[in-house]
PDB file of C-alpha atoms in Angstrom:
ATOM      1  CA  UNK A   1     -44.241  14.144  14.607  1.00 54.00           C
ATOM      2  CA  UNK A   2     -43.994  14.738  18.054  1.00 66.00           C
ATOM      3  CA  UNK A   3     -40.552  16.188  19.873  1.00 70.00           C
ATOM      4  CA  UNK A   4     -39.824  12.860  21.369  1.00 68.00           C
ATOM      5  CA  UNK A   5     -40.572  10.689  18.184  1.00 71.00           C
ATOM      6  CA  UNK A   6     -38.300  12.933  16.329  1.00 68.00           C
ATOM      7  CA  UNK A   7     -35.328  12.980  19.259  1.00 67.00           C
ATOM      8  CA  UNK A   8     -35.770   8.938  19.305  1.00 66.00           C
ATOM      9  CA  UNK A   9     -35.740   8.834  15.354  1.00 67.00           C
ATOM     10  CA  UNK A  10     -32.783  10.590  15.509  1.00 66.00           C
ATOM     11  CA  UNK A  11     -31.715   8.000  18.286  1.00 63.00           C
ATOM     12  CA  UNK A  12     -32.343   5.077  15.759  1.00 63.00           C
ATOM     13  CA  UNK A  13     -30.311   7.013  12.953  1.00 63.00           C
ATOM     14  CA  UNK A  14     -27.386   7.980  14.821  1.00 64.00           C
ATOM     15  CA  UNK A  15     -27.154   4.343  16.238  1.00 65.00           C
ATOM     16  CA  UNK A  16     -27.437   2.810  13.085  1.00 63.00           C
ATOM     17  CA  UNK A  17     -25.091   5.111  11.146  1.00 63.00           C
ATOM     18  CA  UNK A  18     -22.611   5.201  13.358  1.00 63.00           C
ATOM     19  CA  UNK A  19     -21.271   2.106  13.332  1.00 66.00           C
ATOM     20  CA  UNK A  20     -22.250   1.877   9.475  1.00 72.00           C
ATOM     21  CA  UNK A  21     -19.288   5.009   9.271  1.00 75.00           C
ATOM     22  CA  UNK A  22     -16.689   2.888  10.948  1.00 75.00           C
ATOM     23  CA  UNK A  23     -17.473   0.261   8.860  1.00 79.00           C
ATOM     24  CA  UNK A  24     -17.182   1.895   6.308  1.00 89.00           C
ATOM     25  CA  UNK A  25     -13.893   3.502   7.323  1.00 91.00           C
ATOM     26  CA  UNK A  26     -12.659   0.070   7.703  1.00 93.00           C
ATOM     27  CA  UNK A  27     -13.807  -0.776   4.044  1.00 96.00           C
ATOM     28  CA  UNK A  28     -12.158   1.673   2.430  1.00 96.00           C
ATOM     29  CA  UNK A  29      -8.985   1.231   4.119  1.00 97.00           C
ATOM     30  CA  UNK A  30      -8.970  -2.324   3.384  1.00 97.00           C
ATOM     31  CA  UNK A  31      -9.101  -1.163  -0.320  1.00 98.00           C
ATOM     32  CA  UNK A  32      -6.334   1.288  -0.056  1.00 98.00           C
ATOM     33  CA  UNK A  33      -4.192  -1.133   1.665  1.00 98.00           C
ATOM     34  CA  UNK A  34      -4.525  -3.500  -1.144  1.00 98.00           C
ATOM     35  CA  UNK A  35      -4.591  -1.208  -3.585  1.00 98.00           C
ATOM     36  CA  UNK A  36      -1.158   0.727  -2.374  1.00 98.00           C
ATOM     37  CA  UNK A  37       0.748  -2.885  -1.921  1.00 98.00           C
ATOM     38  CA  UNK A  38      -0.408  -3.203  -6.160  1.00 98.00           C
ATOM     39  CA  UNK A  39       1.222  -0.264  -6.820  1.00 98.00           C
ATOM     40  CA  UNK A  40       4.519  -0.775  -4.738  1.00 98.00           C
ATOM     41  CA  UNK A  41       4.305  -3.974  -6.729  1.00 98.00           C
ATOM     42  CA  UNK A  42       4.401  -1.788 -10.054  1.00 98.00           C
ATOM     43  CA  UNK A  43       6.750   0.579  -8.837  1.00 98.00           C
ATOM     44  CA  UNK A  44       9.203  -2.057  -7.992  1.00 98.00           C
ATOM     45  CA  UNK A  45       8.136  -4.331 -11.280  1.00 98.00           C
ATOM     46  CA  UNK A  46       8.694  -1.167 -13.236  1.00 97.00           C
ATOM     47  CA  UNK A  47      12.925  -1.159 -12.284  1.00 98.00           C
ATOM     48  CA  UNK A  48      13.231  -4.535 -12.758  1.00 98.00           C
ATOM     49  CA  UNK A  49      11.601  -4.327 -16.699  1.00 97.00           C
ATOM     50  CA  UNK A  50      13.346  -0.664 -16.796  1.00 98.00           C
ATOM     51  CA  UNK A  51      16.828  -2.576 -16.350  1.00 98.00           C
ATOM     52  CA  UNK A  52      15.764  -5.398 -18.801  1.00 97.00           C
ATOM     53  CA  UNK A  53      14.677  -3.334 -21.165  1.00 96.00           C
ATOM     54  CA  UNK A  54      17.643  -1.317 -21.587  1.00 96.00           C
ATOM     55  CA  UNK A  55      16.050   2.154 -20.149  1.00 97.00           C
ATOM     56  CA  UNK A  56      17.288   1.961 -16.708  1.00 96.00           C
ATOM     57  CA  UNK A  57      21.057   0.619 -16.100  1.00 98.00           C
ATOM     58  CA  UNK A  58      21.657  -2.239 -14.705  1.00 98.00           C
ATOM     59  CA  UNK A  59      22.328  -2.148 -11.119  1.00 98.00           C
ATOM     60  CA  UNK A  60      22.917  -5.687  -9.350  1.00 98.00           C
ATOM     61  CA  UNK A  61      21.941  -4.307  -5.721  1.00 98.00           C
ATOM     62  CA  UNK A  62      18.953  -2.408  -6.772  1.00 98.00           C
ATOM     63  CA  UNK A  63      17.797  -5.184  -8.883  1.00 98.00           C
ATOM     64  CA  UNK A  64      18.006  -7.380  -5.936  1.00 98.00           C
ATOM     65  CA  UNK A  65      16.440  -4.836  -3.492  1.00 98.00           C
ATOM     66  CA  UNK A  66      13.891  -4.555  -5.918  1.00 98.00           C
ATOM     67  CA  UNK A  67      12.699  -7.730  -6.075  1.00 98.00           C
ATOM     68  CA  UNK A  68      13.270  -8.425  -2.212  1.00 98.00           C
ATOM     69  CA  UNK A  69      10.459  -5.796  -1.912  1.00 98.00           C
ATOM     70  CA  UNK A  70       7.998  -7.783  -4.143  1.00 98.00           C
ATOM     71  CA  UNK A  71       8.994 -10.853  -2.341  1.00 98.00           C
ATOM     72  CA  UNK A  72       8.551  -8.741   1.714  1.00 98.00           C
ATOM     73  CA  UNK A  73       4.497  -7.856  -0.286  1.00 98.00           C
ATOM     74  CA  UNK A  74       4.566 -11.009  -0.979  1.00 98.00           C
ATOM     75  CA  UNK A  75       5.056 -12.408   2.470  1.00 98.00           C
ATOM     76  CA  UNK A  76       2.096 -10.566   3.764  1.00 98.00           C
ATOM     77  CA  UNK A  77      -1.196 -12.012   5.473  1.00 98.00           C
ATOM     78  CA  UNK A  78      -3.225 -10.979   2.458  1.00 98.00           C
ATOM     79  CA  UNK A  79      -6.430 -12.018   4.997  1.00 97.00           C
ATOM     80  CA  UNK A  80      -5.942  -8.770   7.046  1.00 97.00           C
ATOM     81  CA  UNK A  81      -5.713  -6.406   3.631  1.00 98.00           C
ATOM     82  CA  UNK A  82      -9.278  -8.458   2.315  1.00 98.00           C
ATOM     83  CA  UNK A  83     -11.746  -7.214   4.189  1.00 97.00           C
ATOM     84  CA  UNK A  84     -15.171  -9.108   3.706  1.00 96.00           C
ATOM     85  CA  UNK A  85     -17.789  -6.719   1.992  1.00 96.00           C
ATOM     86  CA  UNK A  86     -15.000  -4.422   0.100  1.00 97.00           C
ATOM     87  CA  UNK A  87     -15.952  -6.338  -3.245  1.00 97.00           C
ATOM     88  CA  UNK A  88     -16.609  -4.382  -6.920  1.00 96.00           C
ATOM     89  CA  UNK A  89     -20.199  -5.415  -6.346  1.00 96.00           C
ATOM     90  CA  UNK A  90     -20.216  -3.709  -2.757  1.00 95.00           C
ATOM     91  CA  UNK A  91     -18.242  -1.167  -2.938  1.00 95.00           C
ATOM     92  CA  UNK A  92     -17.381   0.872  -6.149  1.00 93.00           C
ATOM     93  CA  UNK A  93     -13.437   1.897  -6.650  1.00 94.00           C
ATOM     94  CA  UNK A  94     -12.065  -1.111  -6.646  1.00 96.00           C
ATOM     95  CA  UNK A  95     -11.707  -4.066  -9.151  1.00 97.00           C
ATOM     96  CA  UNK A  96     -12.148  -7.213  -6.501  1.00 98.00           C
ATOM     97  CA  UNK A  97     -14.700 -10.269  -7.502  1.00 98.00           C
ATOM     98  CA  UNK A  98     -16.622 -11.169  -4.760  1.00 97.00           C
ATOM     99  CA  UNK A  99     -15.628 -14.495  -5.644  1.00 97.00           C
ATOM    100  CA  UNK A 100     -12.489 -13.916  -3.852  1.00 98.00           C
ATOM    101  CA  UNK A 101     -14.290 -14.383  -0.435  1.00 98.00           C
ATOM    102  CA  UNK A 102     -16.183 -17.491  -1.550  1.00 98.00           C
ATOM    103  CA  UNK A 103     -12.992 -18.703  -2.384  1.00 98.00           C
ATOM    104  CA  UNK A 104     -10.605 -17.705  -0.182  1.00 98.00           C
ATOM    105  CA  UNK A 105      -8.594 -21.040  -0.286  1.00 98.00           C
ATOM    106  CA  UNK A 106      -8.245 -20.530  -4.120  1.00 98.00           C
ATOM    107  CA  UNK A 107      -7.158 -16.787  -4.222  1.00 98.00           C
ATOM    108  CA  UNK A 108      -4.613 -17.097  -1.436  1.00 98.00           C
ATOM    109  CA  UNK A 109      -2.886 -20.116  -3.090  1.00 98.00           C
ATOM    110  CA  UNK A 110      -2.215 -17.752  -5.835  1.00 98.00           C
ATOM    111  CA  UNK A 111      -1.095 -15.157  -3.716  1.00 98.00           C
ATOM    112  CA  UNK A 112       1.525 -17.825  -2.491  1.00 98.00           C
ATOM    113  CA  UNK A 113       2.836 -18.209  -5.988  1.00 98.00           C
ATOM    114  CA  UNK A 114       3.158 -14.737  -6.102  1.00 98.00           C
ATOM    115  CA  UNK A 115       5.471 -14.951  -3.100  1.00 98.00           C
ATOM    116  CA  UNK A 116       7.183 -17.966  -4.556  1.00 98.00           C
ATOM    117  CA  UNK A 117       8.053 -16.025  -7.453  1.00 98.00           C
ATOM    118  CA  UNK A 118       9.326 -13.041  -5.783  1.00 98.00           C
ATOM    119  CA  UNK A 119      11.143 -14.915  -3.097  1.00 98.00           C
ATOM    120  CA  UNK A 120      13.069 -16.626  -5.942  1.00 98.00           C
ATOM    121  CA  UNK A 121      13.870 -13.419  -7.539  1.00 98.00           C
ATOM    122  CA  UNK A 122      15.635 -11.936  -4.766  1.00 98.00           C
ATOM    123  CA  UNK A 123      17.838 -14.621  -4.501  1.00 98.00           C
ATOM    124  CA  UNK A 124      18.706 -13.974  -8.318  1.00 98.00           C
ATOM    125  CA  UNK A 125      17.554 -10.529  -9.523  1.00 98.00           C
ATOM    126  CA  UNK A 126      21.228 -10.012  -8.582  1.00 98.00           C
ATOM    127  CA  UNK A 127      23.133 -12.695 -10.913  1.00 98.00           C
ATOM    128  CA  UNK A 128      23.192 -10.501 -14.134  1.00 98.00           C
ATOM    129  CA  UNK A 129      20.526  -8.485 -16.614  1.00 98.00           C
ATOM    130  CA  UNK A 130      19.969 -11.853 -18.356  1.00 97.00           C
ATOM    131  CA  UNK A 131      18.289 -12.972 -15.104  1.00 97.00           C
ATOM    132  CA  UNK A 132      15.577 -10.397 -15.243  1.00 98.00           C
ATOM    133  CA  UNK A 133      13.399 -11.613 -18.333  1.00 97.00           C
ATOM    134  CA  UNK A 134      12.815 -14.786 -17.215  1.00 97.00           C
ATOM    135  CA  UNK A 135      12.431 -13.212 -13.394  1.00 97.00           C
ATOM    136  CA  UNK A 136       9.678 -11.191 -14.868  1.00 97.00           C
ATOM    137  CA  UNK A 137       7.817 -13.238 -16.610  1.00 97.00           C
ATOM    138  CA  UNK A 138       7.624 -16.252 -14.003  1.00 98.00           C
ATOM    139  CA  UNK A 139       6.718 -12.988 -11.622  1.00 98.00           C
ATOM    140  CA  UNK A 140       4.059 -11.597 -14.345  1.00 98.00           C
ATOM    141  CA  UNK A 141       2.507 -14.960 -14.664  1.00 98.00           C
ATOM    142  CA  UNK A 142       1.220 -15.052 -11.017  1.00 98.00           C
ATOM    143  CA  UNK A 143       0.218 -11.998 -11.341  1.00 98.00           C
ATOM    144  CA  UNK A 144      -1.952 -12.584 -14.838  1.00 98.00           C
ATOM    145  CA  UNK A 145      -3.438 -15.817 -13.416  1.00 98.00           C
ATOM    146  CA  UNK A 146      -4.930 -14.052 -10.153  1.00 98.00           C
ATOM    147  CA  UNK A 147      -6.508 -11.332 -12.206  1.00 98.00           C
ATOM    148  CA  UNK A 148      -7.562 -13.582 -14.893  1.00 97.00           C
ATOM    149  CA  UNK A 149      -9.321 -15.439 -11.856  1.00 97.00           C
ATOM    150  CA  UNK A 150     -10.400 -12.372  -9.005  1.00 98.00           C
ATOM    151  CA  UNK A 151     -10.187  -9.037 -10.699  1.00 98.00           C
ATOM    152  CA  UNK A 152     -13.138  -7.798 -12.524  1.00 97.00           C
ATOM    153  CA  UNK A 153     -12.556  -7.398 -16.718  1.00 92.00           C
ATOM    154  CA  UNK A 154     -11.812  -3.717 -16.985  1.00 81.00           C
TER     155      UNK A 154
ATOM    156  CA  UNK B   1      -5.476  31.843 -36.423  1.00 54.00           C
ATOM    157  CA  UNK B   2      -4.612  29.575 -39.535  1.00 66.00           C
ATOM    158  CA  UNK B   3      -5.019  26.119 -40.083  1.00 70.00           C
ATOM    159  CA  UNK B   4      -1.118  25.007 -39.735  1.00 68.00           C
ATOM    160  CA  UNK B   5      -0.869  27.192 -36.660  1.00 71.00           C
ATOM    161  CA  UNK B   6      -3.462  25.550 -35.072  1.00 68.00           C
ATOM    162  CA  UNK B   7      -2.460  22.164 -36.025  1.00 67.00           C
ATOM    163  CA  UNK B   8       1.040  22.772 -34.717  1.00 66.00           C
ATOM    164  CA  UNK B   9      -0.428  24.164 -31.440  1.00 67.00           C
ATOM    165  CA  UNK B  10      -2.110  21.132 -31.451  1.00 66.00           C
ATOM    166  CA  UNK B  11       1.000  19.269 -31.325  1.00 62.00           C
ATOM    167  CA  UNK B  12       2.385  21.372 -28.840  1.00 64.00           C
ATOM    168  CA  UNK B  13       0.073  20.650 -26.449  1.00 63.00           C
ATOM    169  CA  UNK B  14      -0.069  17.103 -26.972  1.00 63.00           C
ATOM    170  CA  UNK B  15       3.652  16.729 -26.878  1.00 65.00           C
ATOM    171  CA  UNK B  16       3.342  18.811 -23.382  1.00 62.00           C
ATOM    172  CA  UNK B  17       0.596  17.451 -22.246  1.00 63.00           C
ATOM    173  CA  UNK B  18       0.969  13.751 -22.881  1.00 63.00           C
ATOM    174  CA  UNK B  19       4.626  13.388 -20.740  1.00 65.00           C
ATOM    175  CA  UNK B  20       2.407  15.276 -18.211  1.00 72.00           C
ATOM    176  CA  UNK B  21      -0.307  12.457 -17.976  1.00 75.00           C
ATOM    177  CA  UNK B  22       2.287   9.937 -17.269  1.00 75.00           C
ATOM    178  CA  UNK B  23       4.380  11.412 -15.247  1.00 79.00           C
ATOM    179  CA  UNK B  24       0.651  12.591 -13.182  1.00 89.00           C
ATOM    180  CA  UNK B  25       0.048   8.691 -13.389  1.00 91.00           C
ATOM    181  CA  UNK B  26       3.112   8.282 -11.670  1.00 93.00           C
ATOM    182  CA  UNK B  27       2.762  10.773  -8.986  1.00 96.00           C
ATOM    183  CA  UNK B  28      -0.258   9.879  -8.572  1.00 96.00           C
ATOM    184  CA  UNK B  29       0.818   5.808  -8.064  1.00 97.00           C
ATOM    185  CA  UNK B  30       3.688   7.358  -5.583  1.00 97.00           C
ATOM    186  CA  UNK B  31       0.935   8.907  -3.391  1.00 98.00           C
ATOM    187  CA  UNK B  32      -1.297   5.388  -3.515  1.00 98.00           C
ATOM    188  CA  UNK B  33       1.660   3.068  -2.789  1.00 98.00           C
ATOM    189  CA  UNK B  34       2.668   5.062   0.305  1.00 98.00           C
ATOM    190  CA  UNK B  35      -0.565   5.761   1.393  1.00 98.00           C
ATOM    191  CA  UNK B  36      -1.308   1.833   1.001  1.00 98.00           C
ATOM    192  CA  UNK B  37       1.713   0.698   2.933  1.00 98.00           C
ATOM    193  CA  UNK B  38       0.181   3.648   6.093  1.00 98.00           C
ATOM    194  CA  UNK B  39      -3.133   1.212   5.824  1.00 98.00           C
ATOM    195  CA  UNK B  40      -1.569  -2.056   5.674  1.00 98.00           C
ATOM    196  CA  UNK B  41       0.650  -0.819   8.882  1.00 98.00           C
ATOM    197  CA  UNK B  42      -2.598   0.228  10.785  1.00 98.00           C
ATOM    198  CA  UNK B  43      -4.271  -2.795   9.797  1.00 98.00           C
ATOM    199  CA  UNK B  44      -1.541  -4.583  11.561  1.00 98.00           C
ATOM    200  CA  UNK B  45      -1.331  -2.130  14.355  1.00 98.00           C
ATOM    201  CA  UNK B  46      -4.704  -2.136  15.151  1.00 97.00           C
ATOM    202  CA  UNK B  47      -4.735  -6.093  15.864  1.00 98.00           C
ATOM    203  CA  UNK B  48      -1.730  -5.620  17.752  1.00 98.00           C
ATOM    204  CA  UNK B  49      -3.718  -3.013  19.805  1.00 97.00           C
ATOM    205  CA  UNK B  50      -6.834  -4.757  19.941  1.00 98.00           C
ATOM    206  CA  UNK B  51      -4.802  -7.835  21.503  1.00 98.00           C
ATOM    207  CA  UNK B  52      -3.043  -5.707  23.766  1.00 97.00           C
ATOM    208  CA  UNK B  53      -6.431  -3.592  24.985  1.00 96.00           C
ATOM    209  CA  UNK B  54      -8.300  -6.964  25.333  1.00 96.00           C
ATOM    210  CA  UNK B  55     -10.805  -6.287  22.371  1.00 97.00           C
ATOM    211  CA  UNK B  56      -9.474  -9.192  20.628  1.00 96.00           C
ATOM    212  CA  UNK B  57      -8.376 -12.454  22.132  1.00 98.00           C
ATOM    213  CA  UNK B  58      -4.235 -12.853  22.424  1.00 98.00           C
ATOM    214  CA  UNK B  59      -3.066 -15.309  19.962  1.00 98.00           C
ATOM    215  CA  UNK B  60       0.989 -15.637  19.885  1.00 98.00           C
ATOM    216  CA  UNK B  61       0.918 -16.673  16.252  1.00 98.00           C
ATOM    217  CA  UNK B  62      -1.569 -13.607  15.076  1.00 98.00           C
ATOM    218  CA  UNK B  63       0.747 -11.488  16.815  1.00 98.00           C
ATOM    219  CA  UNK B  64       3.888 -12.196  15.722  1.00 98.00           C
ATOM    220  CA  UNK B  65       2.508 -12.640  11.851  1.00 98.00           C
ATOM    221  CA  UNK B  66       1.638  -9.039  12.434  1.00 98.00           C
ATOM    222  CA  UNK B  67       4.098  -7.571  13.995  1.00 98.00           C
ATOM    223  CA  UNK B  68       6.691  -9.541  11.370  1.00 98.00           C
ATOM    224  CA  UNK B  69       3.684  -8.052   8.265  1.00 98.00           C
ATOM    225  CA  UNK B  70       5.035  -4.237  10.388  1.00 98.00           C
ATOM    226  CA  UNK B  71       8.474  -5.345  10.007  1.00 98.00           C
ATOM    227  CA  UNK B  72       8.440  -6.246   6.072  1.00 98.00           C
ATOM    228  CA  UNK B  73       6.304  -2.937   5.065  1.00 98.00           C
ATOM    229  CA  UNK B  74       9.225  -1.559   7.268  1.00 98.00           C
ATOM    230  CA  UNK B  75      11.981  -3.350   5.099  1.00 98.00           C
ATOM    231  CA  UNK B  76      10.781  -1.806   1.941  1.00 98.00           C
ATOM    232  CA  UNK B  77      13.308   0.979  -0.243  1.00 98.00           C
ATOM    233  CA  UNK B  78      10.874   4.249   0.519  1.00 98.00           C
ATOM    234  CA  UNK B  79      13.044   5.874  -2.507  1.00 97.00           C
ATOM    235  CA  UNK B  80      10.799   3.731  -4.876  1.00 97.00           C
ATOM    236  CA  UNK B  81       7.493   4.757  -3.151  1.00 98.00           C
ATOM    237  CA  UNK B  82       8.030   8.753  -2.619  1.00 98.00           C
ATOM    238  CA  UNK B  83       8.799  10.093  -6.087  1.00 97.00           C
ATOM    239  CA  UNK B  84       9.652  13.688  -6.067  1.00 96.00           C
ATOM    240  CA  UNK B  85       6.769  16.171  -7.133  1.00 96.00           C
ATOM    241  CA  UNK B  86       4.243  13.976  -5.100  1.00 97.00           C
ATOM    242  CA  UNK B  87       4.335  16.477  -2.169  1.00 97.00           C
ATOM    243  CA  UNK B  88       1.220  17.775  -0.694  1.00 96.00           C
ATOM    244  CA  UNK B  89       1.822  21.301  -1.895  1.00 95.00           C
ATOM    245  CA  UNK B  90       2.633  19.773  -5.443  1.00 95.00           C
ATOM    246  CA  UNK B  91      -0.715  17.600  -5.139  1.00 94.00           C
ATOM    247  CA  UNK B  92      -3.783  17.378  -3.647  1.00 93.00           C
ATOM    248  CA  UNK B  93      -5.042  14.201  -1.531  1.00 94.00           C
ATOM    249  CA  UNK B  94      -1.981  13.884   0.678  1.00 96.00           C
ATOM    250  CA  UNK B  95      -0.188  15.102   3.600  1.00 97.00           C
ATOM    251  CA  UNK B  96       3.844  15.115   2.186  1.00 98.00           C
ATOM    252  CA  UNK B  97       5.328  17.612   3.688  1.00 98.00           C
ATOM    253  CA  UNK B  98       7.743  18.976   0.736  1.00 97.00           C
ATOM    254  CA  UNK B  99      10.775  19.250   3.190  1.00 97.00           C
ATOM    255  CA  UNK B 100      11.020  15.230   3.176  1.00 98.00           C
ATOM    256  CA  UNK B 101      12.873  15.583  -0.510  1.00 98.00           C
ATOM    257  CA  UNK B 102      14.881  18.648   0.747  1.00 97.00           C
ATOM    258  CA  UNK B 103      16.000  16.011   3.764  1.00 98.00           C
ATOM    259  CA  UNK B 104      15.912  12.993   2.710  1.00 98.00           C
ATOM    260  CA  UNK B 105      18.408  11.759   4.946  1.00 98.00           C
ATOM    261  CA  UNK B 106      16.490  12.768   8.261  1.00 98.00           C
ATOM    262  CA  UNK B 107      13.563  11.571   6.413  1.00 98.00           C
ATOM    263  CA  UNK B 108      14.666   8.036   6.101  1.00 98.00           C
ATOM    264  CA  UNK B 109      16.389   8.012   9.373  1.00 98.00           C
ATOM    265  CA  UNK B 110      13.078   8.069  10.997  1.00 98.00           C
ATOM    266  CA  UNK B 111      11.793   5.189   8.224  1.00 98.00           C
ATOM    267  CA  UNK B 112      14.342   2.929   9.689  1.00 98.00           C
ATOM    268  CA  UNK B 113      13.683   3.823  13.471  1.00 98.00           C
ATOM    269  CA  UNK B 114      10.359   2.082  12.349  1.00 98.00           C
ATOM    270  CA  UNK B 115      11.826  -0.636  10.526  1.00 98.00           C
ATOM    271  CA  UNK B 116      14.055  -1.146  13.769  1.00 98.00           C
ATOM    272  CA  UNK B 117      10.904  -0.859  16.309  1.00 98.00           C
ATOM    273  CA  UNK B 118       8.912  -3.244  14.162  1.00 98.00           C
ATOM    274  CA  UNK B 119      11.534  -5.762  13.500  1.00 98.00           C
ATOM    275  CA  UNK B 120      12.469  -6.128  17.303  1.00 98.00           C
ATOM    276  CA  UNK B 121       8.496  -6.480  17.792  1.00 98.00           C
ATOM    277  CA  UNK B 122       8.361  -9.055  15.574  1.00 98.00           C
ATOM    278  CA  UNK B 123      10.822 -11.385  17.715  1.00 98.00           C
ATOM    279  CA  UNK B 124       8.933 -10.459  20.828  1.00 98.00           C
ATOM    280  CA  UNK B 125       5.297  -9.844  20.012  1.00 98.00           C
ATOM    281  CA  UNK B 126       4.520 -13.934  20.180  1.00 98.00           C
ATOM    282  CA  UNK B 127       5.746 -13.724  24.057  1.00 98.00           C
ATOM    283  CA  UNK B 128       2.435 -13.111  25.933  1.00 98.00           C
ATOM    284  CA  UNK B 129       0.241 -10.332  25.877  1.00 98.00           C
ATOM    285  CA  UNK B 130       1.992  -8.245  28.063  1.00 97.00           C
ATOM    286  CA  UNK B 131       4.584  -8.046  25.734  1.00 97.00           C
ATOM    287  CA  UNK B 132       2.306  -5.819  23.232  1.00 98.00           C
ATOM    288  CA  UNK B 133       1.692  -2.507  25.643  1.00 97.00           C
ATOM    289  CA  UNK B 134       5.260  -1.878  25.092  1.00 97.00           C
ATOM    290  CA  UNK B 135       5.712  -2.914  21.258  1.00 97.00           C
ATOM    291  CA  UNK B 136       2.423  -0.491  20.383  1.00 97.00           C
ATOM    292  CA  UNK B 137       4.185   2.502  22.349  1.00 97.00           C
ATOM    293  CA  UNK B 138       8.069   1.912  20.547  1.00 98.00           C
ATOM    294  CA  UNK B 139       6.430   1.192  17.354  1.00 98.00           C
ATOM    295  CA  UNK B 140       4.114   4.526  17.951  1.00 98.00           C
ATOM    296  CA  UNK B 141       6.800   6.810  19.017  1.00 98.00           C
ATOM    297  CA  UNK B 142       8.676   6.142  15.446  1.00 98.00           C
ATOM    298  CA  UNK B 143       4.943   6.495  13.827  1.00 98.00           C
ATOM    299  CA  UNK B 144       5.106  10.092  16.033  1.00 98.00           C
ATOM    300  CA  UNK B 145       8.348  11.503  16.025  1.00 98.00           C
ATOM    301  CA  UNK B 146       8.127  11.238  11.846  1.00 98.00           C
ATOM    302  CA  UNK B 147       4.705  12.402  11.225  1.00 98.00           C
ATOM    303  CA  UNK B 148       5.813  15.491  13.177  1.00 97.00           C
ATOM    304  CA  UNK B 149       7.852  16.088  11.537  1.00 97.00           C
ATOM    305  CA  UNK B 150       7.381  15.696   7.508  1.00 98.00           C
ATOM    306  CA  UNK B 151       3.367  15.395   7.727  1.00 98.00           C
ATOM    307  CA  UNK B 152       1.014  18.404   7.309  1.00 97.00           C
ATOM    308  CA  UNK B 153      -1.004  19.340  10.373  1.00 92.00           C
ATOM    309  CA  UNK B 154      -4.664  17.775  10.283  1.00 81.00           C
TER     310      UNK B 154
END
């Protein structure tokens, strides 16, 4: 291969791969966006069932802070955290079905209960521990029928 | 070593080791949260900068949906999201400086100068395109002034 051949080669790769890397970039952090906003979803989930279990006391201003944070995830464009081509099937780490992007109507109506749900809370994760069962299971239920739905079996 | 000795180090170690995996789960869910909320603000941030830099066409409603997306990630209680021991000379894979826990106070101070920055953007990022130059530097400057502080060099 001659100098030039391999200089323009090199041209072709570095063009291509690039833009592939931002991409990429892009990709991932779509991933860990969604992926973090899950897990302030758990941390948050995890005080409300601590206080209605028993294992955390109940605290009428934290509950309601708590559930005012699911309900401010809940109020976010979940089109900008979805990135098109972040699927399971493209890209391993992460537990999305492609489907999700086919049906993009479908999976953000769910994501709206979701924010139903948590907006409701906050208005009564603060009336009393009693509150809190049936808070988390009208929560939990949104939650179980999007990953029935869009999350791959584990 | 005889049978019973090694079946009670056996339980030893489990009974050490097992509180270790989920509180390691937990740590570990601290770092992905927090790290998820960075992404889902420079998702946001990076439409409000390719709007204001001319690399995306203004829209008053895409704006202000993202700068009010800033302002809810800036709501959120960070207590829940940076559990103690998470720290990036406790654990690998993040940048926590450990002196965030031993000033939690300043720490937080600079949380809410972003929650402040990002909920005034969100009344005024719908008003024109001009209007986003300034946002992106107030809402940077908070981004700044705290990652100078209580993040690890690059």
């Amino acid at each position: 291969m001659s100098k030039l051949r391999f200089a323009l080669l090199g041209l072709v790769i570095a063009g291509t791969a690039l833009p592939a890397i931002a991409q990429d970039r892009a990709l991932l952090g779509s991933i860990k966006a969604r992926q973090g906003q899950m897990q302030i979803i758990s941390k948050n989930m995890g005080i409300l069932g601590g206080m209605a279990k028993g294992e955390i006391a109940y605290d009428a201003t934290a509950a309601a802070r708590a559930a005012s944070d699911l309900a401010a995830i809940g109020s976010l464009n979940q089109a900008v955290l979805w990135a098109e081509g972040s699927d399971s099937t493209s890209m391993s780490g992460n537990a999305a079905e492609a489907e999700i992007w086919d049906d993009w109507a479908g999976f953000d109506a769910k994501w709206q209960d979701f924010a139903m749900a948590t907006a409701a809370a906050a208005t009564t994760a603060g009336d009393g521990k009693e509150a809190l069962g049936p808070i988390m299971g009208q929560i939990g239920r949104t939650c179980g029928a999007c990953h029935d739905d869009y999350r791959t079996p584990r």
